[in-house]
Amino acid sequence: MSSRIAAVDVGNDAIKAIFGKLESELYIPNVIAKDIEDRPVIGIEELDEKNPLEGIHIRVHSPALQDNNAIYRVGNLATKSDNPTELDLGSSKSEEDQTLVMLFAALALDAAKLGNNDTFKKVNNVVEANYTLGTGLPLREVKEGKDVGYRSKLLGSVHQVEFLITPKYQGMKVNIKFDEVKVYPEGFAAYINLVMDKDLNIINRELIDRRILIQDIGGLSTDIAVIKNRKVDDDKAQGFNLGVAEALESIREEIRKKHGVELDSRRDVVEIITKKNDRNHIMVRGSRTSVHDIVDRILGELAKKQYRHLRNVWQKNSQTEICYFVGGGSIVLKDYLKTLNQNFDGYNIDFFEDERESVWMMANAYYKLISDFNRRRNAKEQNQSQQKKKEQRTGSIK
């Protein structure tokens, strides 16, 4: 059975995944909710006409899970639940069931979509899926050695996702195995994406030998990678339990108290503060209402904390030439950080104006890295095979 490349970034806001030869990708909000097997559905007859991503309803069986065989709503469907779960502040991505549930759900959706072609074997509505996975963890967790345990959870076991009341895939099961798992530190991945294209050819040669910082602001944590001599300086790289999730929760709670409006999740808050039109406005009893005062105060305070981390790391790495802000959190805080930088020290900082590029940066980097690993592995196996045939021919001649 062939192995399919998967590059998966399980971000605190959403999971971003790229498959195969760049022909398929998935974006799913990182929200789950415990559920029952027979969830009520209006218009069950039209279920298969809907988008599977809008109704991910699964049972997950895996020895890697603490809560095995549980049933979940995932993504958009979970945000509409009464008990949605998002990753909590202080949690470790490598140790949370939610990380694995999201990972397995994304792979199962990809495999189910391929169930009728020659990529994977499908018998009696069961797909046998084999993946070569590239993914990552925050620098802090990698420095603590948690990547080793995370990788071992995935390798050597079969992880099954059963689609329950999910459009198009109802009743289908996907058995997921990993041919190989590579877990990369997120800061290094961001650097790879900055300087190399999908074939690992250098595209930003001016950055190769520069000393740079990469401040990756996520939902629950912030990593500052220190890059010199073309690699991450493990001793100076730092991770902090400071992301945008807590601020988003505070905004959500203040909107509820002040305006009586209940937002379903942190994702709703992000949409309000990043949308192109009517940014920082909500509808209150049918009237357009500004929440600018709430947003500016809370995000302004968070930006000061993020800027303080930048200043402290830069002081310890005084020959740094530029800092790149990446990650979903940097999009939320971009304007506040730019203003602070203008008012204070004026460091050489840069953002990715293309929001999609910033959000997909890690997934793109994992894809480049795992594709390169796969190419080198295949070349090595081919060389070994050719060498073996050569030795057999030589032996038969003798």
C-alpha positions as CSV (number, residue, x, y, z in Angstrom):
1,M,0.0,0.0,0.0
2,S,1.4,3.4,-1.0
3,S,2.1,6.1,1.6
4,R,0.6,9.6,1.1
5,I,2.3,12.7,2.3
6,A,0.5,14.8,4.9
7,A,1.7,18.1,6.3
8,V,-0.4,19.1,9.3
9,D,-0.3,22.2,11.4
10,V,-2.6,21.7,14.4
11,G,-2.9,25.4,15.3
12,N,-4.7,26.6,18.4
13,D,-7.2,28.4,16.2
14,A,-7.5,25.9,13.4
15,I,-5.9,22.9,11.8
16,K,-4.3,23.5,8.4
17,A,-3.3,20.4,6.3
18,I,-1.8,19.8,2.9
19,F,-1.8,16.4,1.2
20,G,-0.2,14.5,-1.6
21,K,1.4,16.6,-4.3
22,L,-0.3,19.8,-3.2
23,E,-3.6,18.7,-4.8
24,S,-5.6,18.8,-1.6
25,E,-5.8,20.9,1.6
26,L,-8.1,21.3,4.6
27,Y,-8.8,24.1,7.1
28,I,-10.9,23.1,10.1
29,P,-11.5,25.2,13.3
30,N,-9.8,23.6,16.2
31,V,-13.0,23.1,18.2
32,I,-14.4,19.8,19.4
33,A,-17.5,18.8,21.4
34,K,-18.4,15.5,23.0
35,D,-21.6,14.1,21.4
36,I,-23.9,11.2,21.2
37,E,-24.1,8.6,18.3
38,D,-27.5,9.6,17.0
39,R,-27.2,13.4,16.9
40,P,-30.5,15.0,15.7
41,V,-30.4,16.2,12.1
42,I,-33.0,18.2,10.3
43,G,-33.4,17.0,6.8
44,I,-31.5,13.8,7.2
45,E,-32.5,12.8,3.7
46,E,-30.4,15.7,2.2
47,L,-27.4,14.9,4.4
48,D,-25.2,13.7,1.5
49,E,-25.8,16.9,-0.4
50,K,-24.0,19.0,2.2
51,N,-20.3,19.7,2.7
52,P,-18.6,17.1,5.0
53,L,-16.6,19.9,6.7
54,E,-19.8,21.4,8.0
55,G,-20.9,18.2,9.7
56,I,-17.9,16.3,11.0
57,H,-19.3,13.8,13.5
58,I,-17.0,11.0,14.4
59,R,-16.0,8.2,16.8
60,V,-12.2,8.0,17.4
61,H,-10.5,4.8,18.5
62,S,-6.8,5.0,19.2
63,P,-4.4,3.7,21.9
64,A,-2.8,7.2,21.8
65,L,-5.9,8.8,23.3
66,Q,-6.6,9.1,27.1
67,D,-10.4,9.1,26.3
68,N,-10.6,6.3,23.8
69,N,-13.6,5.5,21.7
70,A,-15.3,8.8,22.3
71,I,-17.7,10.5,19.9
72,Y,-17.1,14.1,18.8
73,R,-18.4,16.9,16.8
74,V,-15.4,18.6,15.1
75,G,-14.8,22.0,13.6
76,N,-17.8,24.1,12.5
77,L,-20.3,21.6,13.8
78,A,-18.7,21.8,17.3
79,T,-18.9,25.6,17.5
80,K,-22.7,25.2,17.4
81,S,-22.7,22.8,20.3
82,D,-23.6,23.7,23.9
83,N,-20.3,22.3,25.1
84,P,-17.5,23.3,22.6
85,T,-13.9,22.7,23.8
86,E,-11.0,24.8,22.7
87,L,-7.4,24.3,24.0
88,D,-6.9,25.9,27.4
89,L,-4.1,28.3,28.4
90,G,-1.1,26.4,29.8
91,S,-2.0,23.1,28.1
92,S,0.7,21.3,26.1
93,K,-0.2,20.6,22.5
94,S,1.6,17.3,22.5
95,E,-0.3,15.9,25.5
96,E,-3.9,16.9,24.7
97,D,-6.4,14.5,23.2
98,Q,-7.9,17.4,21.2
99,T,-4.7,17.7,19.2
100,L,-4.9,14.0,18.2
101,V,-8.6,14.1,17.5
102,M,-8.1,17.0,15.1
103,L,-5.2,15.4,13.4
104,F,-7.0,12.1,12.9
105,A,-10.1,13.8,11.7
106,A,-8.2,15.7,9.0
107,L,-6.4,12.6,7.8
108,A,-9.6,10.6,7.8
109,L,-11.4,13.3,5.7
110,D,-8.6,13.2,3.2
111,A,-8.6,9.4,3.1
112,A,-12.4,9.1,2.8
113,K,-12.3,11.5,-0.1
114,L,-9.8,9.2,-1.8
115,G,-11.7,6.0,-0.9
116,N,-12.7,5.3,-4.4
117,N,-9.4,5.6,-6.2
118,D,-6.1,3.7,-6.2
119,T,-4.4,5.6,-3.4
120,F,-5.7,3.5,-0.5
121,K,-7.5,0.2,-0.4
122,K,-11.2,0.3,0.5
123,V,-13.1,-2.9,1.4
124,N,-16.7,-3.0,2.8
125,N,-16.6,0.8,3.5
126,V,-13.3,0.5,5.4
127,V,-10.4,2.6,4.1
128,E,-6.8,1.5,4.9
129,A,-4.8,4.7,4.9
130,N,-1.1,5.0,5.2
131,Y,0.6,8.4,5.7
132,T,4.1,9.9,5.9
133,L,3.4,12.8,8.3
134,G,5.2,16.1,8.8
135,T,3.9,18.1,11.7
136,G,5.3,20.3,14.5
137,L,5.2,21.4,18.1
138,P,6.0,24.7,19.9
139,L,9.7,25.2,20.6
140,R,9.1,25.0,24.3
141,E,7.7,21.5,24.1
142,V,10.5,20.3,21.7
143,K,13.1,21.7,24.1
144,E,11.4,19.7,26.9
145,G,11.6,16.5,24.8
146,K,7.9,16.1,24.3
147,D,8.2,15.6,20.6
148,V,9.7,12.1,21.2
149,G,6.6,10.9,23.2
150,Y,4.2,12.6,20.7
151,R,5.9,10.8,17.7
152,S,5.8,7.4,19.5
153,K,2.1,7.8,20.2
154,L,1.5,8.0,16.5
155,L,3.9,5.4,15.1
156,G,3.3,1.6,15.5
157,S,-0.5,1.8,16.1
158,V,-3.7,1.8,14.1
159,H,-5.9,4.8,14.7
160,Q,-9.5,4.5,13.6
161,V,-12.0,7.2,12.7
162,E,-15.6,6.2,12.2
163,F,-17.8,8.7,10.4
164,L,-21.2,8.8,12.1
165,I,-23.8,11.3,10.8
166,T,-21.3,13.1,8.5
167,P,-22.3,14.2,5.0
168,K,-21.1,11.9,2.2
169,Y,-19.1,9.7,4.6
170,Q,-21.7,8.3,6.9
171,G,-20.9,4.8,8.0
172,M,-17.4,4.8,6.6
173,K,-14.4,3.8,8.7
174,V,-10.7,4.9,8.1
175,N,-7.8,3.0,9.6
176,I,-4.8,5.3,9.8
177,K,-1.2,4.1,10.0
178,F,1.9,6.1,9.8
179,D,4.8,5.0,7.6
180,E,6.9,7.8,9.2
181,V,6.3,10.8,11.5
182,K,8.6,13.8,11.6
183,V,7.9,16.4,14.3
184,Y,9.6,19.7,13.7
185,P,10.1,22.7,16.0
186,E,7.8,25.5,14.9
187,G,10.4,28.2,14.8
188,F,12.7,26.2,12.5
189,A,9.8,25.5,10.3
190,A,9.0,29.2,10.0
191,Y,12.6,29.9,9.0
192,I,12.5,27.2,6.3
193,N,9.3,28.7,4.9
194,L,10.9,32.1,4.8
195,V,14.0,31.1,2.8
196,M,13.0,28.2,0.7
197,D,10.4,27.2,-1.9
198,K,8.5,23.9,-2.0
199,D,11.5,22.2,-3.6
200,L,13.8,23.5,-0.9
201,N,15.5,25.9,-3.4
202,I,16.7,29.1,-1.7
203,I,14.4,32.0,-2.6
204,N,15.5,34.6,-0.1
205,R,19.2,34.4,-0.3
206,E,19.6,37.7,1.6
207,L,18.2,36.0,4.7
208,I,20.4,33.0,4.7
209,D,23.3,34.3,6.7
210,R,21.5,37.1,8.6
211,R,20.8,36.9,12.3
212,I,17.0,37.0,12.6
213,L,14.3,36.4,15.2
214,I,10.9,34.8,14.3
215,Q,8.2,35.6,16.8
216,D,5.3,33.1,16.3
217,I,2.2,34.3,18.2
218,G,-0.3,31.5,18.5
219,G,-3.5,31.1,20.5
220,L,-1.9,29.7,23.7
221,S,1.8,30.3,23.3
222,T,4.5,32.4,21.7
223,D,7.8,31.1,20.4
224,I,10.7,33.3,19.6
225,A,13.2,31.5,17.4
226,V,16.8,32.8,17.3
227,I,18.3,32.1,13.9
228,K,22.0,32.3,13.2
229,N,24.4,30.2,11.1
230,R,21.3,28.9,9.2
231,K,19.8,27.1,12.2
232,V,17.8,27.7,15.3
233,D,19.9,28.5,18.4
234,D,18.3,26.0,20.8
235,D,19.8,27.6,23.9
236,K,18.5,31.1,23.1
237,A,15.2,30.2,21.5
238,Q,12.4,30.9,24.0
239,G,8.8,29.8,24.4
240,F,6.2,31.7,26.5
241,N,2.7,30.7,27.8
242,L,1.3,33.8,26.2
243,G,-1.0,33.8,23.2
244,V,-4.2,35.6,22.0
245,A,-6.7,33.0,23.3
246,E,-7.0,34.5,26.8
247,A,-7.5,38.0,25.3
248,L,-10.1,36.7,23.0
249,E,-12.0,35.1,25.9
250,S,-11.8,38.4,27.8
251,I,-13.2,40.3,24.8
252,R,-16.0,37.7,24.4
253,E,-16.9,37.9,28.1
254,E,-16.9,41.8,28.2
255,I,-19.2,41.8,25.1
256,R,-21.5,39.5,26.9
257,K,-21.6,41.6,30.1
258,K,-21.8,45.0,28.4
259,H,-24.1,44.2,25.4
260,G,-25.8,41.0,26.4
261,V,-24.5,39.3,23.2
262,E,-23.3,35.7,23.5
263,L,-20.6,34.8,21.0
264,D,-20.2,31.0,20.3
265,S,-16.5,30.8,20.4
266,R,-13.1,32.6,20.2
267,R,-13.4,32.2,16.5
268,D,-16.4,34.6,16.4
269,V,-14.3,37.2,18.2
270,V,-11.5,36.8,15.6
271,E,-14.0,37.4,12.8
272,I,-15.3,40.6,14.5
273,I,-11.8,42.1,15.0
274,T,-10.3,41.1,11.6
275,K,-13.1,41.5,9.1
276,K,-12.6,44.0,6.2
277,N,-15.9,45.9,6.7
278,D,-17.4,47.0,10.0
279,R,-14.4,45.8,11.9
280,N,-14.9,45.8,15.7
281,H,-18.7,46.1,15.3
282,I,-21.4,43.7,16.4
283,M,-25.2,43.6,16.0
284,V,-27.1,44.3,19.2
285,R,-30.8,43.8,18.9
286,G,-30.5,44.6,15.2
287,S,-28.4,47.7,15.6
288,R,-24.8,48.0,14.5
289,T,-22.7,48.6,17.7
290,S,-19.0,49.4,18.2
291,V,-16.9,47.3,20.5
292,H,-13.8,49.2,19.7
293,D,-13.2,50.3,23.3
294,I,-13.2,46.8,24.6
295,V,-11.0,45.4,21.8
296,D,-8.4,48.2,21.9
297,R,-7.9,48.0,25.6
298,I,-7.5,44.2,25.8
299,L,-5.4,43.7,22.7
300,G,-3.4,46.8,23.5
301,E,-2.3,45.3,26.8
302,L,-1.5,42.0,25.1
303,A,0.6,43.7,22.5
304,K,2.6,45.4,25.2
305,K,3.4,42.0,26.8
306,Q,4.4,40.6,23.4
307,Y,6.6,43.6,22.6
308,R,8.3,43.3,26.0
309,H,9.2,39.7,25.2
310,L,10.6,40.9,21.8
311,R,12.7,43.6,23.5
312,N,14.1,41.2,26.2
313,V,15.1,38.5,23.6
314,W,16.6,41.1,21.3
315,Q,18.7,42.6,24.1
316,K,20.2,39.1,24.7
317,N,20.8,38.8,20.9
318,S,22.0,42.3,20.2
319,Q,23.4,41.5,16.7
320,T,19.9,40.6,15.4
321,E,19.1,42.3,12.2
322,I,15.3,41.8,11.8
323,C,12.3,40.1,13.6
324,Y,9.5,38.5,11.6
325,F,6.1,38.2,13.2
326,V,4.2,35.1,12.1
327,G,1.2,33.1,13.1
328,G,-2.5,33.8,13.5
329,G,-1.9,35.9,16.6
330,S,0.4,38.3,14.7
331,I,-2.5,39.1,12.4
332,V,-4.7,40.1,15.3
333,L,-2.0,42.2,17.0
334,K,-0.2,43.6,13.9
335,D,-1.5,47.2,14.1
336,Y,-1.0,47.4,17.9
337,L,2.6,46.1,17.6
338,K,3.4,48.4,14.7
339,T,2.2,51.4,16.8
340,L,4.2,50.4,19.8
341,N,7.3,49.9,17.7
342,Q,6.9,53.4,16.3
343,N,6.5,54.9,19.7
344,F,9.3,53.1,21.4
345,D,12.6,51.7,20.3
346,G,11.9,51.2,16.6
347,Y,13.2,47.7,16.0
348,N,13.5,46.4,12.5
349,I,10.3,44.3,12.4
350,D,8.2,42.9,9.6
351,F,4.9,41.2,9.1
352,F,3.3,39.2,6.3
353,E,0.7,41.4,4.7
354,D,-0.7,38.4,3.0
355,E,-2.8,36.9,5.9
356,R,-3.2,33.6,4.1
357,E,0.6,33.2,3.9
358,S,1.0,33.9,7.6
359,V,-1.8,31.5,8.6
360,W,-0.6,28.7,6.3
361,M,3.1,29.3,7.0
362,M,3.7,26.3,9.3
363,A,1.7,23.8,7.1
364,N,3.6,25.0,4.1
365,A,6.9,24.5,5.9
366,Y,6.0,21.1,7.1
367,Y,5.1,20.2,3.6
368,K,8.5,21.3,2.3
369,L,10.4,19.4,5.0
370,I,8.5,16.1,4.8
371,S,8.5,16.2,1.0
372,D,12.3,16.6,1.0
373,F,12.6,13.8,3.6
374,N,10.5,11.6,1.4
375,R,12.5,12.3,-1.7
376,R,15.8,11.5,0.0
377,R,14.3,8.3,1.5
378,N,13.1,7.1,-1.9
379,A,16.4,7.9,-3.5
380,K,18.2,6.0,-0.8
381,E,15.9,3.0,-1.2
382,Q,16.3,3.1,-5.0
383,N,20.1,3.2,-4.7
384,Q,20.1,0.3,-2.2
385,S,17.8,-1.7,-4.5
386,Q,20.1,-1.1,-7.5
387,Q,23.2,-2.0,-5.4
388,K,21.5,-5.2,-4.3
389,K,20.7,-6.2,-7.9
390,K,24.2,-5.4,-8.9
391,E,25.6,-7.6,-6.2
392,Q,23.2,-10.4,-7.2
393,R,24.3,-10.2,-10.8
394,T,28.0,-10.2,-9.8
395,G,27.4,-13.2,-7.6
396,S,25.6,-15.1,-10.3
397,I,28.5,-14.5,-12.7
398,K,31.0,-15.9,-10.2
